[in-house]
Short mmCIF file of C-alpha atoms and ligand atoms in Angstrom, two decimals:
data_model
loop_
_atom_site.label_atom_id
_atom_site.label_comp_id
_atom_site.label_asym_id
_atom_site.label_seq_id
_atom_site.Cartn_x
_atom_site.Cartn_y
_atom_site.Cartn_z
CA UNK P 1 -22.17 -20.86 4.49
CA UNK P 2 -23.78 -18.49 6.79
CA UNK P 3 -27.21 -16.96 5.99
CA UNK P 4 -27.02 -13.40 5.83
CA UNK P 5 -30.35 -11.41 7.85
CA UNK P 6 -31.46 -10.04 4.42
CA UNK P 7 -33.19 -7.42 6.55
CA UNK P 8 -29.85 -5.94 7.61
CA UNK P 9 -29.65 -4.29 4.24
CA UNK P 10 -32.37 -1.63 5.50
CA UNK P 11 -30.34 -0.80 9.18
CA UNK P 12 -28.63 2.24 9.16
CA UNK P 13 -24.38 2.32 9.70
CA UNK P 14 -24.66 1.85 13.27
CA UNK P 15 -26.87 -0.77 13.32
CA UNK P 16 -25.18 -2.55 10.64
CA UNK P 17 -21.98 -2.94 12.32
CA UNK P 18 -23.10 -4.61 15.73
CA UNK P 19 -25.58 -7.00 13.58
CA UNK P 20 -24.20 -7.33 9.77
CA UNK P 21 -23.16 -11.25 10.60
CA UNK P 22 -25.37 -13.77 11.52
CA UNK P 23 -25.49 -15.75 14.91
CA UNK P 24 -23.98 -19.11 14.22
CA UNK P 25 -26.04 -21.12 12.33
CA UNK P 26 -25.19 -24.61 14.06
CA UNK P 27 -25.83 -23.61 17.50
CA UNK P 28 -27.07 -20.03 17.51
CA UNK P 29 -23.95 -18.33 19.49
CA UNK P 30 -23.87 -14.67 19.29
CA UNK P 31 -20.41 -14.45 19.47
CA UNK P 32 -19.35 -16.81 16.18
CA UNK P 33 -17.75 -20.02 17.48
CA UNK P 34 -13.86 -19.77 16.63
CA UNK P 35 -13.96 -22.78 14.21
CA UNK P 36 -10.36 -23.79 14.97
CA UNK P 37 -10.09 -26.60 12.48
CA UNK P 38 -7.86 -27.32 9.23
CA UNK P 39 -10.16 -29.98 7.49
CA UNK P 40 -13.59 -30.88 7.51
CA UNK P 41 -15.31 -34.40 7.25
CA UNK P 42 -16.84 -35.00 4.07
CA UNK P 43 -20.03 -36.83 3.10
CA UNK P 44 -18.67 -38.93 -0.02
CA UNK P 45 -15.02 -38.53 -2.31
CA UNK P 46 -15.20 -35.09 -4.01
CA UNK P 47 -18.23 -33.80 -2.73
CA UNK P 48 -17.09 -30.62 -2.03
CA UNK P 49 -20.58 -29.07 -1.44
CA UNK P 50 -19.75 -28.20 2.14
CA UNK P 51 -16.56 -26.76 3.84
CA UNK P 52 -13.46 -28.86 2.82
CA UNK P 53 -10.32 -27.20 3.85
CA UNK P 54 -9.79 -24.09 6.00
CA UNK P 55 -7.23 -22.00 3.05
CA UNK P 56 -10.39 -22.55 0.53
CA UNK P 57 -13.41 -21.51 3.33
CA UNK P 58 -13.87 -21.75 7.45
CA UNK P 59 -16.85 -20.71 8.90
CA UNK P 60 -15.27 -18.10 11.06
CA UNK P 61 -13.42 -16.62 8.28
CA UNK P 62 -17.00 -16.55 5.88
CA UNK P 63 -18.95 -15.12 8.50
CA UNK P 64 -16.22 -11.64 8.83
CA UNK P 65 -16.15 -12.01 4.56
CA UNK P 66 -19.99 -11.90 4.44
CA UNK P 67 -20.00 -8.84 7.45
CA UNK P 68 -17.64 -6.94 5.34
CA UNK P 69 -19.12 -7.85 1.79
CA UNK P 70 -22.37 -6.22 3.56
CA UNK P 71 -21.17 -3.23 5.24
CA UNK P 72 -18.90 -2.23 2.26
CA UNK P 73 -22.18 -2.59 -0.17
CA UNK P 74 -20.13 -5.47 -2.21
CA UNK P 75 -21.39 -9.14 -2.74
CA UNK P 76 -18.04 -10.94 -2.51
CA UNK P 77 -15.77 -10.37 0.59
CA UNK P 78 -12.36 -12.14 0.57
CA UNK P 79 -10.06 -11.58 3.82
CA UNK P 80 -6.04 -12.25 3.97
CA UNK P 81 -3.37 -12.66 6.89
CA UNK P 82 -2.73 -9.21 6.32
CA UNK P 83 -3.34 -5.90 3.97
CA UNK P 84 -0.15 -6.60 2.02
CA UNK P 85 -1.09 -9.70 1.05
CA UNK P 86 -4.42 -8.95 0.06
CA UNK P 87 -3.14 -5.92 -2.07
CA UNK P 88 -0.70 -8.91 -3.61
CA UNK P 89 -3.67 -10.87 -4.65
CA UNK P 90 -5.00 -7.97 -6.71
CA UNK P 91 -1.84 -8.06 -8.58
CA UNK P 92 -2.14 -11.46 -9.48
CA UNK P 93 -5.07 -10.21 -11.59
CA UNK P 94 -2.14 -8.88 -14.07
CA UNK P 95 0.41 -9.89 -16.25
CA UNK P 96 4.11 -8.61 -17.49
CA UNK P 97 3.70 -5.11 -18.93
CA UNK P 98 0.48 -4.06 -17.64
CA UNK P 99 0.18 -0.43 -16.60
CA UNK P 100 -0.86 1.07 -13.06
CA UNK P 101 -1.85 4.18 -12.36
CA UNK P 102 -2.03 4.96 -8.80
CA UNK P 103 -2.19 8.17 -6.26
CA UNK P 104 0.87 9.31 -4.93
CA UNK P 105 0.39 9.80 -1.96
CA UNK P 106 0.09 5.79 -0.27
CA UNK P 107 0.70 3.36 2.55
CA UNK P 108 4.62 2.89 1.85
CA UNK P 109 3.89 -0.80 1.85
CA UNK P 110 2.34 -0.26 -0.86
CA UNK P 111 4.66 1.32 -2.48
CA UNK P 112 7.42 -0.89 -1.65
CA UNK P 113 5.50 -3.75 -3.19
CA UNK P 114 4.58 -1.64 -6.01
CA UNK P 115 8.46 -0.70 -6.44
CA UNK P 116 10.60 -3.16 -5.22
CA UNK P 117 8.35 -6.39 -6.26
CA UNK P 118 5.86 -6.23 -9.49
CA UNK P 119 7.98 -3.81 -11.37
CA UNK P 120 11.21 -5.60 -10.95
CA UNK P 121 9.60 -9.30 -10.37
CA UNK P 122 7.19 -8.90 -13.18
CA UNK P 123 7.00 -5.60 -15.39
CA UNK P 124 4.20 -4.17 -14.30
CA UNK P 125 4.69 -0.10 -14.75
CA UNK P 126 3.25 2.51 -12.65
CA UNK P 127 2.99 5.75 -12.90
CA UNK P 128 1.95 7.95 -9.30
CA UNK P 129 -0.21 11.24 -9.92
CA UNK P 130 -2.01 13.47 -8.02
CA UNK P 131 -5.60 12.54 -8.32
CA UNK P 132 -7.08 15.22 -6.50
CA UNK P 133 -7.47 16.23 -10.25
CA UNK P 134 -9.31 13.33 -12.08
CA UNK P 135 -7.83 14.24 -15.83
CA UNK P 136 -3.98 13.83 -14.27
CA UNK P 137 -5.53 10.10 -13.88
CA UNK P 138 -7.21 10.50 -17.26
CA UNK P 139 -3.78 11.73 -19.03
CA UNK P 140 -1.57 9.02 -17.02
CA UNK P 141 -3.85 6.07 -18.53
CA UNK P 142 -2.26 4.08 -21.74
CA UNK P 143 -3.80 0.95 -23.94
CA UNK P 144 -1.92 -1.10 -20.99
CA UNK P 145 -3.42 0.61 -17.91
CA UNK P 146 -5.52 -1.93 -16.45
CA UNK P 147 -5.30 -1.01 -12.68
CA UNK P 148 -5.84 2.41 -11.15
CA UNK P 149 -5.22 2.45 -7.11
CA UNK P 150 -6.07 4.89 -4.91
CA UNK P 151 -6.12 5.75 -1.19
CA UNK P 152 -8.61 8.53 0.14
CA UNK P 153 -8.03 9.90 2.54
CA UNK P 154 -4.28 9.50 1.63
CA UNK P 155 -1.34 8.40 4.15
CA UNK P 156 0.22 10.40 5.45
CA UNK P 157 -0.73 13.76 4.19
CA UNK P 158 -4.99 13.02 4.42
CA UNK P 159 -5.70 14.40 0.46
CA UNK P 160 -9.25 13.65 -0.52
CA UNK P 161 -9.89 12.57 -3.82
CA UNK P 162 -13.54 12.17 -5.31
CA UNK P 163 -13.82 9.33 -6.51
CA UNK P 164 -17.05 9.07 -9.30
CA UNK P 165 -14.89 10.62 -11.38
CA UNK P 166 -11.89 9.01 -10.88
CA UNK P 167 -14.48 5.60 -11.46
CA UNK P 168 -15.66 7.24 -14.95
CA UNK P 169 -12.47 7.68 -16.42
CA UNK P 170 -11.76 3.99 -15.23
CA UNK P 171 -15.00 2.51 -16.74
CA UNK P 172 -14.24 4.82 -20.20
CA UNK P 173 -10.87 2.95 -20.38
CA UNK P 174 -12.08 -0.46 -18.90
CA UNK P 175 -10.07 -0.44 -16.12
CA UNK P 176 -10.34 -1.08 -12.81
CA UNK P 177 -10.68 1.25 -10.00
CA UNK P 178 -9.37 -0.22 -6.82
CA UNK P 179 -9.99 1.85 -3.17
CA UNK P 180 -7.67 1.40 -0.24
CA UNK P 181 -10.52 2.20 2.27
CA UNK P 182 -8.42 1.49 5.40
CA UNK P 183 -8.82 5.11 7.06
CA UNK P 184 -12.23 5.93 6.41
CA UNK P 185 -13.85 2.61 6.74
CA UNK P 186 -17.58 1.71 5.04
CA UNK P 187 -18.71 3.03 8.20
CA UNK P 188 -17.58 6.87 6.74
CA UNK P 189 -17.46 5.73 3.07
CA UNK P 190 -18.59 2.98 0.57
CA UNK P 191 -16.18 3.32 -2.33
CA UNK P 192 -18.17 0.38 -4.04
CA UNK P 193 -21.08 2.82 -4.23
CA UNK P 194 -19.76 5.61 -6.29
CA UNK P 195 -17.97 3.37 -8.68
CA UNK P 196 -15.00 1.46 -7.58
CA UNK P 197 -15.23 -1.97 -8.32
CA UNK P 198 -13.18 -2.99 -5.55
CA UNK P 199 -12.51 -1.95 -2.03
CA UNK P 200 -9.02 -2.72 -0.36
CA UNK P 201 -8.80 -3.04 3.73
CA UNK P 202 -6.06 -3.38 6.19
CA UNK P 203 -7.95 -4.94 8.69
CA UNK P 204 -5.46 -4.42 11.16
CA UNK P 205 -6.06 -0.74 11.27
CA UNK P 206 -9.92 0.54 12.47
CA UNK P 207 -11.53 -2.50 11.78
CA UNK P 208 -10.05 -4.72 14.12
CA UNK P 209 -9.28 -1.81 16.28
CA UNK P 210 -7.31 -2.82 19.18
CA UNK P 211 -3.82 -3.05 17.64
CA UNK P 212 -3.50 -6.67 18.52
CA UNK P 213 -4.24 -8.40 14.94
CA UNK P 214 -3.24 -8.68 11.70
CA UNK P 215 -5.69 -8.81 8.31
CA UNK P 216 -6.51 -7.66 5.00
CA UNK P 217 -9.50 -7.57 2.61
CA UNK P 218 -11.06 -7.02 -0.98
CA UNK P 219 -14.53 -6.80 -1.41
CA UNK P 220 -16.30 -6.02 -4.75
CA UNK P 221 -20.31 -5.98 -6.10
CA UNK P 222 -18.94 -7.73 -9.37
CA UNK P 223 -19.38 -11.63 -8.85
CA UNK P 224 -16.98 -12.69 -11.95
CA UNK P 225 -14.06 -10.02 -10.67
CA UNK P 226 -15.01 -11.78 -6.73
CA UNK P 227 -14.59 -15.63 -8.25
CA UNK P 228 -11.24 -14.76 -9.95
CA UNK P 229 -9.92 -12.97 -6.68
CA UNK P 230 -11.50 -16.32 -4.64
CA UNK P 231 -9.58 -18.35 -6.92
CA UNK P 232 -5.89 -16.59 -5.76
CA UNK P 233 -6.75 -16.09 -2.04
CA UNK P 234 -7.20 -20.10 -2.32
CA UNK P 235 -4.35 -20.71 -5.05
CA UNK P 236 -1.98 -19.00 -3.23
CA UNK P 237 -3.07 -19.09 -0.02
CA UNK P 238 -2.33 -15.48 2.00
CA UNK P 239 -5.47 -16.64 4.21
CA UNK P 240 -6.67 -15.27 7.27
CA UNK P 241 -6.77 -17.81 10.45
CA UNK P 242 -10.20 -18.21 12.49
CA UNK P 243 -8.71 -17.05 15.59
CA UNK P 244 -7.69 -13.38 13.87
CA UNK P 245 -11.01 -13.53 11.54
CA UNK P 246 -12.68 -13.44 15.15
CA UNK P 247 -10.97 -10.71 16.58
CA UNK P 248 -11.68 -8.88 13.44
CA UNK P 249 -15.62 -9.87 14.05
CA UNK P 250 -15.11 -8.35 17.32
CA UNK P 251 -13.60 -5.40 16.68
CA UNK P 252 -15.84 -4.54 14.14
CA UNK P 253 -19.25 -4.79 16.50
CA UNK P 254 -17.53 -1.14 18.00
CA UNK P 255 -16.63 0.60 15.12
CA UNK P 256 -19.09 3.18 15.20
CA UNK P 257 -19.09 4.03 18.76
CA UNK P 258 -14.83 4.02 18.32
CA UNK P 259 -14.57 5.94 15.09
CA UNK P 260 -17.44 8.93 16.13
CA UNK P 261 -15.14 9.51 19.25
CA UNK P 262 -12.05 9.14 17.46
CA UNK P 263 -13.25 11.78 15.05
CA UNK P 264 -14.60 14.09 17.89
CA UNK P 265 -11.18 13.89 19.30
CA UNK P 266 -9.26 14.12 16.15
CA UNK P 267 -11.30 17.22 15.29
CA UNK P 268 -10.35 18.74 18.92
CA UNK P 269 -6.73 17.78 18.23
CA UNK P 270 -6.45 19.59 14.73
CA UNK P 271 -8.17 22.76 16.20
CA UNK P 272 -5.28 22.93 18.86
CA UNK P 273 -2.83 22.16 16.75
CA UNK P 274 -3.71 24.73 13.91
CA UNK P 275 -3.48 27.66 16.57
CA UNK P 276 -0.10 26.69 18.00
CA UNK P 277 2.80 28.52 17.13
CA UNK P 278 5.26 25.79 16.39
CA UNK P 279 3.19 24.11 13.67
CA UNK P 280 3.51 24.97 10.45
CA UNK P 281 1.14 22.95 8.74
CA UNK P 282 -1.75 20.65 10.34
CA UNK P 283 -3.82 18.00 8.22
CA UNK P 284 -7.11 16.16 9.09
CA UNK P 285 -10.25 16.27 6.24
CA UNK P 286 -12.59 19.09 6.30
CA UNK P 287 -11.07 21.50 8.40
CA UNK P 288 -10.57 24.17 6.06
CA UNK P 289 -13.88 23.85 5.73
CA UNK P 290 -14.54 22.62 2.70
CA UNK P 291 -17.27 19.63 2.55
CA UNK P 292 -15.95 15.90 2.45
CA UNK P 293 -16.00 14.04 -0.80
CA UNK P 294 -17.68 10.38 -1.15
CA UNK P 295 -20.12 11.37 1.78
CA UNK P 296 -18.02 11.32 4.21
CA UNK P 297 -19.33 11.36 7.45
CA UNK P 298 -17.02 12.84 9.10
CA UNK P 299 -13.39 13.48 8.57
CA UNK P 300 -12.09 10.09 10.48
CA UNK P 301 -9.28 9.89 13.33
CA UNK P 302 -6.50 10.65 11.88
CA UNK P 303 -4.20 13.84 12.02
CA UNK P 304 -1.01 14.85 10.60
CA UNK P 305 1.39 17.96 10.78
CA UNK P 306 4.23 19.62 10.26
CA UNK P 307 6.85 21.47 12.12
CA UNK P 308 10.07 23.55 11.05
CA UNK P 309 12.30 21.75 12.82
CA UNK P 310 15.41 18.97 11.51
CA UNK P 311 14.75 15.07 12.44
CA UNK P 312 17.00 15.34 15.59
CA UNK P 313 14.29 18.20 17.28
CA UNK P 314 11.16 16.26 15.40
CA UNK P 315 13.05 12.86 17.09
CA UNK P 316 12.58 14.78 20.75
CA UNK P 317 9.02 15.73 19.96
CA UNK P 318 7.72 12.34 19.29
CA UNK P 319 9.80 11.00 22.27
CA UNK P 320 8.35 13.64 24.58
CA UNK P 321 4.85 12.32 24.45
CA UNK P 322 3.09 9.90 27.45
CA UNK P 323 0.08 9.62 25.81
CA UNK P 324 0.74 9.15 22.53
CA UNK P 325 3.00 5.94 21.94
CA UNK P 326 5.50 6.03 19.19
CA UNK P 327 4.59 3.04 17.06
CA UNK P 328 3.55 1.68 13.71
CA UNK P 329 0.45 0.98 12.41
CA UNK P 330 -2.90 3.25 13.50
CA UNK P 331 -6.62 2.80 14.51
CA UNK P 332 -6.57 1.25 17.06
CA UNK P 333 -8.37 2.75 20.87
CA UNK P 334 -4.66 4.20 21.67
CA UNK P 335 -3.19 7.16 20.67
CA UNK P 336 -0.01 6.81 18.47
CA UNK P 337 2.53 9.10 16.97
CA UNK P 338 4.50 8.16 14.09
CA UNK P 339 7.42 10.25 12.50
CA UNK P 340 6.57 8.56 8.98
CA UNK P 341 10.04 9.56 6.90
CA UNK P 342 11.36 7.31 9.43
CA UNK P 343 8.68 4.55 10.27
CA UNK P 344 5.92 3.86 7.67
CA UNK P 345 7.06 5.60 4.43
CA UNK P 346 11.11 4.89 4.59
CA UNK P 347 10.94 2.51 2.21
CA UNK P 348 10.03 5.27 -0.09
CA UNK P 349 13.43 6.87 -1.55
CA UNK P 350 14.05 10.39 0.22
CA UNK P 351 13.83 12.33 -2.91
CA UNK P 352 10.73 11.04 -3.46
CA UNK P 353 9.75 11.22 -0.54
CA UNK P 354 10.35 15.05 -0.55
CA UNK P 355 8.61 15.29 -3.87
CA UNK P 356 5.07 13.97 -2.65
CA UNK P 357 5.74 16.20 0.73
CA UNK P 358 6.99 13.50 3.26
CA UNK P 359 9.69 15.41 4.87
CA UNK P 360 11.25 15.33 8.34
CA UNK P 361 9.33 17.88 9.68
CA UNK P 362 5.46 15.50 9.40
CA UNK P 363 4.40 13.59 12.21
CA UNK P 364 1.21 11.72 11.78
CA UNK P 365 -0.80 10.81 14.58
CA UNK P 366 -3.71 7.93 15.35
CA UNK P 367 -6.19 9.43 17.67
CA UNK P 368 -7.48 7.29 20.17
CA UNK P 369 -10.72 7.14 21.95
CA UNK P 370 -9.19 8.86 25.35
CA UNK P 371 -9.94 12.18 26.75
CA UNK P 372 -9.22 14.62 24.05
CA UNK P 373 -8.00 17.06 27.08
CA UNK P 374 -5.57 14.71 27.66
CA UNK P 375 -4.37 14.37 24.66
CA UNK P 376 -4.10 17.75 23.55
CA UNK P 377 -2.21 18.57 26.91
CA UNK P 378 0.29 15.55 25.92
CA UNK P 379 1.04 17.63 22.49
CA UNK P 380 0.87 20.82 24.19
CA UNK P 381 3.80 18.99 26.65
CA UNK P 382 6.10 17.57 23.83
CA UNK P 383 5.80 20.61 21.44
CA UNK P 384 7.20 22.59 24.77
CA UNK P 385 10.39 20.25 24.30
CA UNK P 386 10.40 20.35 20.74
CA UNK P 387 10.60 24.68 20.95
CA UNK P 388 13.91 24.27 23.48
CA UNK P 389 15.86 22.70 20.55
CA UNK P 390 15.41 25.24 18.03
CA UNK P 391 17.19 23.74 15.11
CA UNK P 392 14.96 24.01 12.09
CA UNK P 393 14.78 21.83 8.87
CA UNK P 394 16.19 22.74 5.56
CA UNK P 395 15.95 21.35 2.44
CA UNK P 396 19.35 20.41 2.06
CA UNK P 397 19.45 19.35 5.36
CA UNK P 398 22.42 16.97 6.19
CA UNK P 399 21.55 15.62 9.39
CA UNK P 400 18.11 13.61 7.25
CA UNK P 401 16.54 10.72 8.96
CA UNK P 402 18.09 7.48 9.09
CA UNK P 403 16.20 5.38 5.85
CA UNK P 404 16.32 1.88 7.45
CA UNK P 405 13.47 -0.39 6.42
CA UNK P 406 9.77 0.09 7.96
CA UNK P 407 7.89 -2.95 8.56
C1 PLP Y 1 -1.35 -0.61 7.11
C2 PLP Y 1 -1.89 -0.29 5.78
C3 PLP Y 1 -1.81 -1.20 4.72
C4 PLP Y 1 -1.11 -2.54 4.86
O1 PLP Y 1 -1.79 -3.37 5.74
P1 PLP Y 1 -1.06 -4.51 6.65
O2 PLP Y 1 -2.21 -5.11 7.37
O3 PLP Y 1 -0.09 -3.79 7.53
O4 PLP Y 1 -0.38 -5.43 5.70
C5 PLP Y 1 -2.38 -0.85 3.51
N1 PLP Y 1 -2.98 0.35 3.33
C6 PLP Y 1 -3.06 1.26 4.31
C7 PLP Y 1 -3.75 2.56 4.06
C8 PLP Y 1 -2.52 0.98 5.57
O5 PLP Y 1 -2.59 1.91 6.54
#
């Protein structure tokens, strides 16, 4: 394994994520080698002291697990071919008729796996509540609750939850508090060190960075929690590849310097949109003013909002952008724009969807690293073409969005 610079520990966020993993200690590259190899030779039958097989360890893969163990605070760092499947691995922690509490307001990935494959595969109840208020987590919790899951800030709609005292009502009920961190990244927040005992990542997302990888991770401080969690990323085998657990490496070496200009130009985005007349509603942490939970440094790069307008107007506005490409998936250098009733959260039910807020009027968008000028002109462009269709949304609305599958 790797030697981690035990000095690192003492750099400040900046620092830490240009030099939290080591050069290679074989050959001293700065860039660490892509170790592009299934098996490894072995020194005698069953000595299994050094690398054996690339699903249980690679070299690649342990130096982004021990980067991401030390810039999330944690002492085990696991990483999977993607954030699904290392969400998946935290269920294997449970059995039939264990209780989950979790935010409402999540990835709908999550939620579809929550949904559509522990409850029905294997019993596993959950029960969504807004956790903004820690005692709706406190009342949700039974004798079978062993999971609570949360996402802060949330996706799409960017709530904030605190979360010591979400993490002391978990530890009162011996439970365990698990943190999607994918938005705000260790370089905003540390989950791990205001009480979760473990952190959840889609890598894909800020991390990597540059929208051209998949990954996933769980990272945790408690060493018995990290060895059961080893023991299903190897059993079952979601791994991540060397190649991707490079570009991961890679991506991570620019975080700061991409996530303080994403923020900058999120911040400059929200501003313009909150003083235009077609929006209704805009979203992004901190703008009302009030100060970030978790120390948050600053309120990250993403935005969402919400016009009064049906899906077929909102359909013109996000197909009126340049700029802004109408995708899936978010944190990467480009701008995006995703309509997410009909993208990232239609696997959630459209009454429920409705319920938590998710209606056809919310666009949520991933602010790049361009010229904010340029972005907020794009906006300012499509939300011209969005006010010539005039059609606006109700309730009851017939014409809804199509609910075809996300990916
Ligand atoms: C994308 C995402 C996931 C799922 O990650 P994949 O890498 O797409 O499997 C989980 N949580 C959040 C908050 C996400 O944005």
């Amino acid at each position: 394994m790797p030697q981690k610079d035990e000095n690192a520990r003492e750099f400040r966020p900046e620092t830490k994520v240009v030099r939290s993993h080591p050069h290679d200690p074989q050959t001293g590259a700065v860039s660490t080698p892509i170790y592009q190899t299934a098996t490894f030779k072995l020194a005698a039958p069953g000595d299994e002291s050094g690398y054996v097989y690339t699903r249980s360890a690679n070299p690649t893969r342990g130096a982004l697990e021990s980067a991401l163990a030390e810039l999330e605070g944690g002492k085990v760092g696991l990483t999977f071919a993607s954030g699904l499947a290392a969400t998946n691995t935290v269920f294997n922690l449970l059995k039939a008729g264990d209780h989950v509490v979790a935010g409402d307001d999540l990835y709908g990935g999550s939620v579809r796996q929550f949904d559509q494959v522990h409850s029905p595969n294997t019993n596993i109840k959950i029960t969504y509540v807004d956790a903004r208020d820690p005692r709706n987590v406190e009342n949700a919790i039974t004798d079978k609750t062993k999971l609570v899951w949360i996402e802060t800030p949330t996706n799409p709609l960017l709530k904030l939850y605190d979360i010591a005292p979400i993490a002391d009502v978990t530890r009162k009920n011996e439970a365990l508090l698990a943190v999607d961190n994918t938005f705000a990244t260790p370089y905003l927040q540390r989950p791990l060190d205001f009480g979760a005992d473990l952190v959840i990542h889609s890598l894909t997302k800020y991390m990597a960075g540059h929208s051209d990888t998949l990954g996933g991770a769980l990272i945790t401080k408690d060493e018995k929690l990290g060895e059961r969690l080893r023991f299903y990323q190897n059993a079952v085998g979601a791994v991540l590849a060397p190649f991707d657990s490079w570009l991961i490496l890679r991506g991570i070496k620019t975080l700061a310097v991409r996530l303080d200009r994403q923020a900058e130009n999120a911040l400059a985005v929200a501003r313009y949109l909150e003083k235009h007349a077609e929006i209704k509603e805009v979203f992004y942490p901190g703008l009302d003013g009030v100060p970030l939970p978790n120390k948050m440094k600053t309120g990250g790069g993403m935005v969402s909002f919400k016009v009064d307008y049906d899906f077929d107007s909102v359909k013109t506005l996000v197909m009126s952008t340049k700029l802004f490409t109408l995708a899936e998936s978010l944190g990467g250098v480009e701008s995006l724009i995703n309509h997410p009733a009909s993208m990232t959260h239609a696997a959630i039910p459209r009454e429920t969807r409705l319920k938590y807020g998710i209606d056809d009027g919310l666009v949520r968008l991933s602010i790049g690293i361009e010229n904010s000028a340029d972005l907020i002109d794009d906006l300012g462009f499509a939300l011209k073409a969005l006010s010539g269709s005039r059609k606006k949304q109700t309730v009851t609305s017939q014409r809804s969005c199509p609910g075809e599958s996300p990916s």
